[in-house]
Each structure stands twice: as structure tokens, then as C-alpha cells.
Amino acid sequence: MKILVTGGAGFIGSNFVRLVESEKPDWQVVVIDKLTYAGRRENLENTRAQFVEGDICDPIIVAQAMEGCDMVFNFAAESHVDRSLMGDPNLAGAFVQTDVYGVYVLCEAAKRAQVQRFIQVSTDEVYGDVHDGYSVESDPLEPRSPYAASKAGGELIARSYGISHGLPVITTRGSNTFGPYQFPEKLIPLMATNAIDDGALPIYGDGLQRRDWIYALDHALGILIAGEKGNPGEAYNVGGGNERFNKDVVFDILRLLGKPDSLIRHVEDRAGHDRRYALNFDKIKALGYAPRFDFESALEATVRWYQERQDWWRPIRDGEDYRDYYNRQYSARLAGS
Ligand code: NAD
Ligand code: TYD
């Protein structure tokens, strides 16, 4: 089996490559990644994957990378909600470009290459804000941020290739993911790295928003199982079963690091902030998926990883790019808190 992993130098993609190498030692893995601010070669350290630097929007390089592949796992995306909200057309436009147009380019190439499976990695955010109960796969897509809308658009493009051209598309919709190699703009690594440095921890609004958390290797496992055992044309929720208030996650991180709650600042909320995501994931459980990691020990392992791997995150956080982003996103908020 030869697989193409797009966005494999990112957070979940690189964890997926590691999982595949341990679960399927005879599979050949090709990674294509544009190495945006979020993609890093070092995320693939100690893996055997063949690496192609390239953009999924480029049909020529995509066709080359896909040659001989049996399955495509599309992780490549602009993935951060806050960046999709920044009033900068270059930033918000990149979401539509990669998360929608890029999916079209991949589907065209996959159709020509006659791949056996095309796995579109999507998110629980496509369901929108979930007041009560749990999202099931047949629920309407009601995305509310430019990120979530772009991911929903990508899903629909892939779905249309399944219906119109018989491309064997399987979609996964995963919960909020955490673990090693996550870029320190997302909640858990941002709070852990700030707290290690005794910096302020900016919680949006009241911090009573809820997310279902899943460890990266469990999310990767769900995607692998969906790809191998799922039915073309179907979507599968990949949940962790760990619903937590944001505030409680931040308290847990502080406790694990032995830092005081006084580092917390309640800052101006994110625009259109979804209060809750929650998945019913019975459908993928029926394929044999069950999370292997419990939230508390996986969070502890993650926080310890950030303590130990300062060689990984300090160069990111000290870089001009990250500092610019951080200032734009947080300076005024923290000044007003
Ligand atoms: P990430 O931002 O860490 O990684 C994305 C990767 O895609 C990076 O390596 C980046 O360089 C690459 N990339 C971006 N644009 C590209 C392009 N045009 N061509 C080629 N490569 C490109 O994201 P992540 O958190 O690992 O998310 C991976 C996938 O999982 C995304 O599709 C995301 O929507 C989905 N997802 C993420 C979460 C989460 O909590 N992080 C939850 C559910 C689903
Ligand atoms: P995030 O990791 O950005 O994931 P998503 O927006 O995809 O759910 O954020 C998780 C939650 O944490 C979300 O409700 C927003 C909140 N949050 C903060 O309160 N402060 C922060 O600095 C960040 C990055 C997130």
C-alpha cells in the first residue's frame, strides 16, 4: 500500500505518519506539504516518509506526488480560526484557496490516478454551534467561521466528486485535537508555553465554551480506520468523548506546571465564537474505533512534551512571524483585560 499524506508536516498529519509507520510498517508514505508557517520538516523527525515540498493547489506537483498511490489522506489546510477572522484578505483568502480550491485540485488528480480511497480530513466545526445533544453525521452543515465554512466547502467539493465521478471519498470530522507538535497558536500549546514562561493566559470571554478533546494519536487512529474500513460516500465523526470547559483545561495545564491561576486573563471574546462542539461518534465505533488515551494522562504527556521540547517551540515563538501574529491577536486584548 502506498499513501499520499497532504499536510503531513503539520500537527495531526505528522502524528498520523507516525501512527501509520507503527501500525502499518509495510506501507509506503509520501508527504506533500507547502511548509506554511504551520508546517515544519522537523515534525517528521524519526519518520521514513518521502517528503515533497509543494502546494496542493498546484496540479502538476500534486499529480507527480500522487503517482502510484492507493490512498490519499488530505490533512493540508489553513487550520486556525483566529487567523481566518483577521481582517486581512491574504490571510482569510488562504483558507478558501487551500481548504476549498486545494481539495478540488486533489480530487481531480485522485480521479485521474484512480485511487482506491480519498480521505478528506474535516472538522466538527462544520456543524456549527451545538447547544444541546451531540452532532451526528446526517446533521446539516452550519459552519459559522471562515475556517469552518472553508472546511465545509472542501467537504462538499469532495462529496461532489464522489457523486459525479465515482471518486471513493470518505470524510472524517474530528474534535479539537491536542498533543505533541501542535503549533503554539492553539489553546493547549499556547497556554502551556505561555505558562512555562510565566506569561499571561488569554481566555476568550468567560471561558465557559466547551470543546470535545481528542489526543492526536487517537484522531489519527480514527482517520486510519475510516480510510481502511469506512464506506465511500460516508462521513465519520471522530470524537474523543472528553467534553471540557476551556477554563477547566487551562486550570489543568496550570496545575500540571505548578503555576498560579493569577496568570489567567479574561480577554475580549473571539467574534462569532461557537460555545460548544460535541460529537456522537457511534458510527466510527461500529468500525472498531475506540480512543486509546484518556484525557488526563494525554494532557499530562502533552504538557511534559512542551516542557521537554523547548528546542522545538522556542524558535517558533521567538520568530518574527509568530510575534507579529501574537501582537495582532493579543496585545490590545491583554491591554484591555
Ligand atoms: P496544521 O495547521 O498544524 O497543519 C496543516 C499543514 O498543512 C501544515 O503542515 C501546512 O504547511 C500544510 N499546508 C497548508 N496549506 C497547504 C497547501 N496549500 N499545500 C500543501 N500543504 C499545505 O493543522 P492540523 O491541526 O494538523 O490540522 C490538520 C487537518 O485536520 C486540517 O485539515 C484541519 O482542518 C483538520 N482538523 C484539525 C483539528 C484540530 O484541532 N487541530 C480538529 C479537526 C480537524
Ligand atoms: P482553538 O485551539 O483555537 O481551537 P478551535 O477554535 O478550533 O476550537 O481554541 C479552542 C478554544 O479555546 C476555543 O473555544 C477558543 C479558546 N481559546 C481561548 O480562549 N484563548 C486562546 O488564546 C485561544 C487560542 C483559544
CSV table of C-alpha atoms and ligand atoms in Angstrom, one decimal:
chain,number,residue,atom,x,y,z
A,1,MET,CA,0.0,0.0,0.0
A,2,LYS,CA,1.3,3.4,-0.9
A,3,ILE,CA,-0.4,6.5,0.5
A,4,LEU,CA,-0.2,10.2,0.0
A,5,VAL,CA,-0.5,12.4,3.1
A,6,THR,CA,-1.0,16.0,2.3
A,7,GLY,CA,-0.2,18.5,5.1
A,8,GLY,CA,1.9,15.7,6.7
A,9,ALA,CA,4.4,18.2,8.1
A,10,GLY,CA,1.7,19.8,10.2
A,11,PHE,CA,0.4,18.8,13.6
A,12,ILE,CA,-2.1,16.0,13.0
A,13,GLY,CA,-0.6,14.9,9.7
A,14,SER,CA,2.8,14.2,11.3
A,15,ASN,CA,1.2,12.3,14.1
A,16,PHE,CA,-0.7,10.3,11.5
A,17,VAL,CA,2.5,9.5,9.7
A,18,ARG,CA,4.0,8.2,12.9
A,19,LEU,CA,0.9,6.1,13.7
A,20,VAL,CA,0.9,4.6,10.2
A,21,GLU,CA,4.6,3.7,10.5
A,22,SER,CA,3.9,1.8,13.7
A,23,GLU,CA,0.6,0.2,12.7
A,24,LYS,CA,1.4,-0.5,9.0
A,25,PRO,CA,5.2,-1.0,8.8
A,26,ASP,CA,5.0,-2.2,5.2
A,27,TRP,CA,3.1,0.9,3.9
A,28,GLN,CA,5.0,3.4,1.8
A,29,VAL,CA,4.2,7.0,2.9
A,30,VAL,CA,4.6,10.1,0.7
A,31,VAL,CA,4.1,13.5,2.2
A,32,ILE,CA,3.3,16.6,0.3
A,33,ASP,CA,3.4,19.9,2.3
A,34,LYS,CA,3.8,23.5,1.4
A,35,LEU,CA,5.5,24.3,4.7
A,36,THR,CA,3.4,27.3,5.6
A,37,TYR,CA,4.0,28.9,8.9
A,38,ALA,CA,2.4,25.8,10.5
A,39,GLY,CA,4.3,23.2,8.6
A,40,ARG,CA,7.8,22.1,9.7
A,41,ARG,CA,10.1,19.4,8.4
A,42,GLU,CA,11.2,18.6,11.9
A,43,ASN,CA,7.7,17.5,12.7
A,44,LEU,CA,8.6,14.4,10.6
A,45,GLU,CA,11.8,13.7,12.6
A,46,ASN,CA,12.4,10.0,13.0
A,47,THR,CA,10.0,9.0,10.3
A,48,ARG,CA,10.7,7.3,6.9
A,49,ALA,CA,8.2,9.3,4.9
A,50,GLN,CA,9.2,10.5,1.5
A,51,PHE,CA,8.9,14.3,1.5
A,52,VAL,CA,7.7,16.5,-1.4
A,53,GLU,CA,7.6,20.3,-0.8
A,54,GLY,CA,4.6,21.6,-2.7
A,55,ASP,CA,1.2,23.2,-2.7
A,56,ILE,CA,-1.9,21.1,-3.1
A,57,CYS,CA,-3.3,23.9,-5.3
A,58,ASP,CA,-0.6,23.0,-7.9
A,59,PRO,CA,-1.9,20.3,-10.2
A,60,ILE,CA,1.4,19.3,-11.6
A,61,ILE,CA,3.3,18.7,-8.4
A,62,VAL,CA,0.1,17.0,-7.0
A,63,ALA,CA,-0.1,14.6,-9.9
A,64,GLN,CA,3.6,13.7,-9.5
A,65,ALA,CA,3.3,13.2,-5.8
A,66,MET,CA,0.1,11.1,-6.2
A,67,GLU,CA,1.6,8.8,-8.8
A,68,GLY,CA,1.2,5.1,-7.8
A,69,CYS,CA,-0.6,6.0,-4.6
A,70,ASP,CA,-3.6,3.8,-3.5
A,71,MET,CA,-5.0,6.2,-0.9
A,72,VAL,CA,-4.9,9.9,-0.3
A,73,PHE,CA,-5.3,11.4,3.2
A,74,ASN,CA,-5.9,15.2,2.9
A,75,PHE,CA,-4.7,16.9,6.1
A,76,ALA,CA,-3.4,20.1,4.3
A,77,ALA,CA,-5.3,23.1,5.4
A,78,GLU,CA,-5.2,26.5,6.9
A,79,SER,CA,-6.4,25.4,10.3
A,80,HIS,CA,-6.6,28.3,12.8
A,81,VAL,CA,-10.0,30.0,13.4
A,82,ASP,CA,-8.4,33.2,14.8
A,83,ARG,CA,-6.3,33.7,11.6
A,84,SER,CA,-9.4,33.2,9.4
A,85,LEU,CA,-11.0,36.1,11.3
A,86,MET,CA,-8.2,38.6,10.8
A,87,GLY,CA,-9.2,41.5,8.6
A,88,ASP,CA,-6.5,40.7,6.1
A,89,PRO,CA,-7.6,39.3,2.7
A,90,ASN,CA,-4.3,37.5,2.3
A,91,LEU,CA,-5.0,35.6,5.4
A,92,ALA,CA,-8.7,34.8,5.1
A,93,GLY,CA,-8.2,34.2,1.4
A,94,ALA,CA,-5.7,31.4,2.1
A,95,PHE,CA,-8.4,29.5,3.8
A,96,VAL,CA,-10.6,29.4,0.8
A,97,GLN,CA,-7.7,28.8,-1.5
A,98,THR,CA,-6.3,25.8,0.3
A,99,ASP,CA,-9.3,24.4,2.1
A,100,VAL,CA,-11.7,24.6,-0.9
A,101,TYR,CA,-9.7,25.0,-4.2
A,102,GLY,CA,-6.9,22.7,-3.0
A,103,VAL,CA,-9.5,20.0,-2.4
A,104,TYR,CA,-10.7,20.4,-5.9
A,105,VAL,CA,-7.1,20.1,-7.3
A,106,LEU,CA,-6.6,16.9,-5.2
A,107,CYS,CA,-9.9,15.4,-6.3
A,108,GLU,CA,-9.1,16.0,-10.0
A,109,ALA,CA,-5.8,14.3,-9.6
A,110,ALA,CA,-7.2,11.5,-7.5
A,111,LYS,CA,-9.9,10.8,-10.1
A,112,ARG,CA,-7.2,10.6,-12.8
A,113,ALA,CA,-5.0,8.4,-10.6
A,114,GLN,CA,-8.0,6.2,-9.8
A,115,VAL,CA,-7.0,6.0,-6.2
A,116,GLN,CA,-8.9,3.4,-4.1
A,117,ARG,CA,-9.7,5.9,-1.3
A,118,PHE,CA,-9.7,9.7,-0.9
A,119,ILE,CA,-10.0,10.7,2.8
A,120,GLN,CA,-11.0,14.2,3.4
A,121,VAL,CA,-10.0,15.2,6.9
A,122,SER,CA,-12.6,17.7,8.2
A,123,THR,CA,-13.7,19.0,11.5
A,124,ASP,CA,-16.6,19.0,13.9
A,125,GLU,CA,-16.7,22.8,13.4
A,126,VAL,CA,-18.7,22.3,10.2
A,127,TYR,CA,-21.7,21.5,12.3
A,128,GLY,CA,-21.6,25.0,13.9
A,129,ASP,CA,-22.5,25.8,17.5
A,130,VAL,CA,-24.1,22.8,19.2
A,131,HIS,CA,-26.4,24.0,22.1
A,132,ASP,CA,-27.6,20.6,23.2
A,133,GLY,CA,-27.0,17.0,22.4
A,134,TYR,CA,-24.4,15.6,20.0
A,135,SER,CA,-23.8,16.1,16.3
A,136,VAL,CA,-24.5,13.1,14.1
A,137,GLU,CA,-23.1,12.7,10.6
A,138,SER,CA,-26.5,13.4,9.0
A,139,ASP,CA,-26.9,16.8,10.7
A,140,PRO,CA,-26.8,19.9,8.4
A,141,LEU,CA,-23.5,21.7,7.9
A,142,GLU,CA,-23.9,25.1,9.5
A,143,PRO,CA,-20.4,26.5,9.8
A,144,ARG,CA,-20.0,29.9,11.4
A,145,SER,CA,-16.4,31.0,10.9
A,146,PRO,CA,-14.5,31.5,7.7
A,147,TYR,CA,-12.3,28.5,8.7
A,148,ALA,CA,-15.3,26.2,9.3
A,149,ALA,CA,-17.0,27.4,6.2
A,150,SER,CA,-13.9,26.7,4.1
A,151,LYS,CA,-13.7,23.2,5.5
A,152,ALA,CA,-17.4,22.6,4.8
A,153,GLY,CA,-16.8,23.8,1.2
A,154,GLY,CA,-13.9,21.4,0.9
A,155,GLU,CA,-16.1,18.6,2.1
A,156,LEU,CA,-18.8,19.4,-0.4
A,157,ILE,CA,-16.3,19.6,-3.3
A,158,ALA,CA,-15.0,16.1,-2.3
A,159,ARG,CA,-18.5,14.8,-1.9
A,160,SER,CA,-19.5,16.1,-5.4
A,161,TYR,CA,-16.5,14.1,-6.9
A,162,GLY,CA,-17.9,11.0,-5.2
A,163,ILE,CA,-21.3,11.5,-6.6
A,164,SER,CA,-20.4,12.8,-10.1
A,165,HIS,CA,-17.2,10.9,-10.8
A,166,GLY,CA,-17.4,7.9,-8.5
A,167,LEU,CA,-14.3,9.0,-6.6
A,168,PRO,CA,-14.3,6.9,-3.4
A,169,VAL,CA,-14.5,9.7,-0.9
A,170,ILE,CA,-14.6,9.2,2.9
A,171,THR,CA,-14.9,12.3,5.1
A,172,THR,CA,-13.8,12.4,8.8
A,173,ARG,CA,-15.0,15.1,11.2
A,174,GLY,CA,-12.7,15.3,14.2
A,175,SER,CA,-12.9,17.0,17.5
A,176,ASN,CA,-10.5,19.6,18.9
A,177,THR,CA,-7.1,17.8,18.9
A,178,PHE,CA,-4.1,18.2,21.1
A,179,GLY,CA,-0.7,16.5,21.5
A,180,PRO,CA,3.0,16.9,20.6
A,181,TYR,CA,4.0,19.1,17.6
A,182,GLN,CA,0.9,21.3,17.7
A,183,PHE,CA,1.7,24.9,16.6
A,184,PRO,CA,1.6,27.1,19.7
A,185,GLU,CA,-1.3,29.3,18.4
A,186,LYS,CA,-4.0,26.7,19.5
A,187,LEU,CA,-5.4,26.7,23.0
A,188,ILE,CA,-3.5,23.9,24.7
A,189,PRO,CA,0.1,24.6,23.4
A,190,LEU,CA,-0.4,28.4,23.7
A,191,MET,CA,-1.4,28.1,27.3
A,192,ALA,CA,1.3,25.6,28.1
A,193,THR,CA,4.1,27.6,26.5
A,194,ASN,CA,2.9,30.9,28.0
A,195,ALA,CA,2.6,29.4,31.4
A,196,ILE,CA,6.1,27.8,31.2
A,197,ASP,CA,7.3,31.4,30.7
A,198,ASP,CA,5.1,32.8,33.4
A,199,GLY,CA,3.2,34.8,30.8
A,200,ALA,CA,-0.4,35.8,30.7
A,201,LEU,CA,-3.0,33.2,29.7
A,202,PRO,CA,-5.6,34.9,27.5
A,203,ILE,CA,-9.0,33.2,27.9
A,204,TYR,CA,-11.6,34.5,25.4
A,205,GLY,CA,-14.7,35.8,27.2
A,206,ASP,CA,-16.0,33.8,30.2
A,207,GLY,CA,-14.0,30.6,29.2
A,208,LEU,CA,-17.2,28.6,29.5
A,209,GLN,CA,-17.1,27.5,25.9
A,210,ARG,CA,-16.9,23.7,25.6
A,211,ARG,CA,-15.0,21.5,23.3
A,212,ASP,CA,-14.6,17.7,22.9
A,213,TRP,CA,-10.9,17.0,23.1
A,214,ILE,CA,-9.1,14.1,21.4
A,215,TYR,CA,-5.5,13.1,21.6
A,216,ALA,CA,-3.6,13.4,18.2
A,217,LEU,CA,-2.8,9.7,18.0
A,218,ASP,CA,-6.5,8.8,18.6
A,219,HIS,CA,-7.6,11.3,16.0
A,220,ALA,CA,-5.0,9.7,13.6
A,221,LEU,CA,-6.3,6.2,14.5
A,222,GLY,CA,-9.9,7.2,13.7
A,223,ILE,CA,-8.8,8.6,10.3
A,224,LEU,CA,-6.8,5.4,9.6
A,225,ILE,CA,-9.8,3.2,10.5
A,226,ALA,CA,-12.2,5.4,8.5
A,227,GLY,CA,-9.9,5.2,5.5
A,228,GLU,CA,-9.5,1.4,5.7
A,229,LYS,CA,-12.9,0.3,6.8
A,230,GLY,CA,-15.3,3.2,6.0
A,231,ASN,CA,-17.7,3.2,3.2
A,232,PRO,CA,-17.2,5.6,0.3
A,233,GLY,CA,-19.7,8.4,0.3
A,234,GLU,CA,-19.9,8.4,4.1
A,235,ALA,CA,-18.8,10.8,6.7
A,236,TYR,CA,-17.5,9.7,10.1
A,237,ASN,CA,-17.3,11.7,13.3
A,238,VAL,CA,-14.0,11.1,15.2
A,239,GLY,CA,-14.6,12.2,18.8
A,240,GLY,CA,-12.6,11.8,22.0
A,241,GLY,CA,-15.5,11.8,24.5
A,242,ASN,CA,-13.8,14.4,26.6
A,243,GLU,CA,-16.0,17.4,26.8
A,244,ARG,CA,-14.4,20.2,28.9
A,245,PHE,CA,-14.9,23.9,29.5
A,246,ASN,CA,-12.0,25.9,28.2
A,247,LYS,CA,-11.4,27.3,31.6
A,248,ASP,CA,-11.0,23.9,33.1
A,249,VAL,CA,-8.5,22.8,30.5
A,250,VAL,CA,-6.4,25.9,31.4
A,251,PHE,CA,-6.7,25.2,35.1
A,252,ASP,CA,-5.4,21.6,34.4
A,253,ILE,CA,-2.4,23.0,32.5
A,254,LEU,CA,-1.6,25.4,35.3
A,255,ARG,CA,-1.8,22.6,37.9
A,256,LEU,CA,0.4,20.3,35.8
A,257,LEU,CA,3.1,23.0,35.6
A,258,GLY,CA,2.7,24.2,39.2
A,259,LYS,CA,1.9,27.7,38.1
A,260,PRO,CA,-0.6,30.1,39.7
A,261,ASP,CA,-4.2,30.8,38.5
A,262,SER,CA,-3.3,34.5,38.6
A,263,LEU,CA,-1.7,34.1,35.2
A,264,ILE,CA,-5.2,33.9,33.7
A,265,ARG,CA,-6.7,36.9,31.9
A,266,HIS,CA,-10.2,37.0,30.6
A,267,VAL,CA,-9.9,39.0,27.3
A,268,GLU,CA,-12.3,40.2,24.6
A,269,ASP,CA,-14.1,37.2,23.1
A,270,ARG,CA,-13.5,35.8,19.6
A,271,ALA,CA,-16.0,37.1,17.0
A,272,GLY,CA,-18.9,34.6,16.4
A,273,HIS,CA,-17.3,32.3,19.0
A,274,ASP,CA,-19.0,28.9,19.0
A,275,ARG,CA,-20.0,28.0,22.5
A,276,ARG,CA,-19.9,24.2,22.1
A,277,TYR,CA,-18.9,21.4,19.8
A,278,ALA,CA,-19.9,17.8,20.7
A,279,LEU,CA,-19.8,14.7,18.6
A,280,ASN,CA,-21.7,11.5,18.7
A,281,PHE,CA,-19.1,9.0,17.2
A,282,ASP,CA,-21.1,5.7,17.4
A,283,LYS,CA,-20.7,5.3,13.6
A,284,ILE,CA,-16.9,5.0,13.7
A,285,LYS,CA,-17.1,3.0,16.9
A,286,ALA,CA,-19.0,0.4,14.8
A,287,LEU,CA,-15.9,0.2,12.5
A,288,GLY,CA,-13.8,-0.8,15.6
A,289,TYR,CA,-12.5,2.7,16.7
A,290,ALA,CA,-12.2,3.4,20.4
A,291,PRO,CA,-9.9,6.1,21.9
A,292,ARG,CA,-6.8,4.6,23.4
A,293,PHE,CA,-5.8,7.6,25.6
A,294,ASP,CA,-7.6,9.1,28.5
A,295,PHE,CA,-7.8,12.9,28.6
A,296,GLU,CA,-5.9,13.5,31.9
A,297,SER,CA,-2.9,11.4,31.1
A,298,ALA,CA,-2.7,12.5,27.5
A,299,LEU,CA,-2.9,16.2,28.6
A,300,GLU,CA,-0.1,15.5,31.1
A,301,ALA,CA,2.1,13.8,28.4
A,302,THR,CA,1.5,16.8,26.2
A,303,VAL,CA,2.4,19.4,28.8
A,304,ARG,CA,5.5,17.4,29.6
A,305,TRP,CA,6.4,17.3,25.9
A,306,TYR,CA,6.2,21.1,25.7
A,307,GLN,CA,8.4,21.3,28.9
A,308,GLU,CA,10.9,19.0,27.3
A,309,ARG,CA,10.9,20.1,23.7
A,310,GLN,CA,11.6,23.8,24.1
A,311,ASP,CA,14.1,23.3,21.2
A,312,TRP,CA,11.0,22.7,19.1
A,313,TRP,CA,8.8,25.6,20.1
A,314,ARG,CA,11.2,28.4,21.2
A,315,PRO,CA,12.4,29.1,17.7
A,316,ILE,CA,8.7,29.3,16.5
A,317,ARG,CA,7.7,31.7,19.3
A,318,ASP,CA,10.9,33.8,19.0
A,319,GLY,CA,10.3,34.2,15.3
A,320,GLU,CA,9.1,37.5,13.8
A,321,ASP,CA,6.1,35.8,12.2
A,322,TYR,CA,4.8,34.4,15.5
A,323,ARG,CA,5.5,37.6,17.4
A,324,ASP,CA,3.6,39.7,14.8
A,325,TYR,CA,0.7,37.3,14.9
A,326,TYR,CA,0.7,37.3,18.7
A,327,ASN,CA,0.7,41.0,18.9
A,328,ARG,CA,-2.1,41.4,16.4
A,329,GLN,CA,-4.2,38.8,18.2
A,330,TYR,CA,-3.5,39.6,21.8
A,331,SER,CA,-1.8,42.9,22.5
A,332,ALA,CA,-5.0,45.0,22.6
A,333,ARG,CA,-6.9,42.3,24.2
A,334,LEU,CA,-4.4,41.9,27.1
A,335,ALA,CA,-4.1,45.6,27.5
A,336,GLY,CA,-7.9,45.8,27.9
A,337,SER,CA,-8.1,42.9,30.4
B,1,NAD,P1,-1.8,22.4,10.9
B,1,NAD,O1,-2.1,23.8,10.7
B,1,NAD,O2,-0.9,22.0,12.1
B,1,NAD,O3,-1.1,21.7,9.6
B,1,NAD,C1,-1.5,22.0,8.4
B,1,NAD,C2,-0.4,21.6,7.4
B,1,NAD,O4,-0.9,21.8,6.0
B,1,NAD,C3,0.9,22.3,7.6
B,1,NAD,O5,2.0,21.5,7.5
B,1,NAD,C4,0.9,23.3,6.3
B,1,NAD,O6,2.2,23.6,5.9
B,1,NAD,C5,0.1,22.4,5.3
B,1,NAD,N1,-0.5,23.2,4.3
B,1,NAD,C6,-1.2,24.3,4.4
B,1,NAD,N2,-1.6,24.8,3.2
B,1,NAD,C7,-1.1,23.9,2.3
B,1,NAD,C8,-1.1,23.9,0.9
B,1,NAD,N3,-1.8,24.8,0.2
B,1,NAD,N4,-0.5,22.9,0.3
B,1,NAD,C9,0.2,21.9,1.0
B,1,NAD,N5,0.3,21.9,2.3
B,1,NAD,C10,-0.4,22.9,2.9
B,1,NAD,O7,-3.2,21.7,11.0
B,1,NAD,P2,-3.7,20.5,11.9
B,1,NAD,O8,-4.1,20.9,13.2
B,1,NAD,O9,-2.6,19.4,11.8
B,1,NAD,O10,-4.9,20.0,11.1
B,1,NAD,C11,-4.8,19.0,10.0
B,1,NAD,C12,-6.2,18.8,9.4
B,1,NAD,O11,-7.1,18.4,10.4
B,1,NAD,C13,-6.8,20.1,8.8
B,1,NAD,O12,-7.5,19.7,7.7
B,1,NAD,C14,-7.8,20.5,9.9
B,1,NAD,O13,-8.9,21.2,9.3
B,1,NAD,C15,-8.2,19.2,10.5
B,1,NAD,N6,-8.7,19.2,11.9
B,1,NAD,C16,-7.9,19.8,12.9
B,1,NAD,C17,-8.3,19.8,14.2
B,1,NAD,C18,-7.5,20.4,15.3
B,1,NAD,O14,-8.0,20.5,16.4
B,1,NAD,N7,-6.3,20.8,15.0
B,1,NAD,C19,-9.6,19.2,14.5
B,1,NAD,C20,-10.3,18.6,13.5
B,1,NAD,C21,-9.9,18.6,12.2
B,2,TYD,P1,-8.5,26.7,19.4
B,2,TYD,O1,-7.4,25.8,19.9
B,2,TYD,O2,-8.2,27.9,18.6
B,2,TYD,O3,-9.5,25.7,18.6
B,2,TYD,P2,-10.9,26.0,17.9
B,2,TYD,O4,-11.2,27.4,17.8
B,2,TYD,O5,-10.7,25.3,16.6
B,2,TYD,O6,-11.9,25.3,18.8
B,2,TYD,O7,-9.5,27.1,20.6
B,2,TYD,C1,-10.1,26.2,21.5
B,2,TYD,C2,-11.0,27.0,22.4
B,2,TYD,O8,-10.1,27.8,23.2
B,2,TYD,C3,-11.9,27.9,21.6
B,2,TYD,O9,-13.2,28.0,22.3
B,2,TYD,C4,-11.2,29.3,21.7
B,2,TYD,C5,-10.5,29.2,23.1
B,2,TYD,N1,-9.2,30.0,23.1
B,2,TYD,C6,-9.1,30.9,24.1
B,2,TYD,O10,-9.9,31.1,25.0
B,2,TYD,N2,-7.9,31.7,24.1
B,2,TYD,C7,-6.9,31.5,23.2
B,2,TYD,O11,-5.9,32.2,23.3
B,2,TYD,C8,-7.1,30.5,22.2
B,2,TYD,C9,-6.1,30.3,21.1
B,2,TYD,C10,-8.3,29.8,22.2
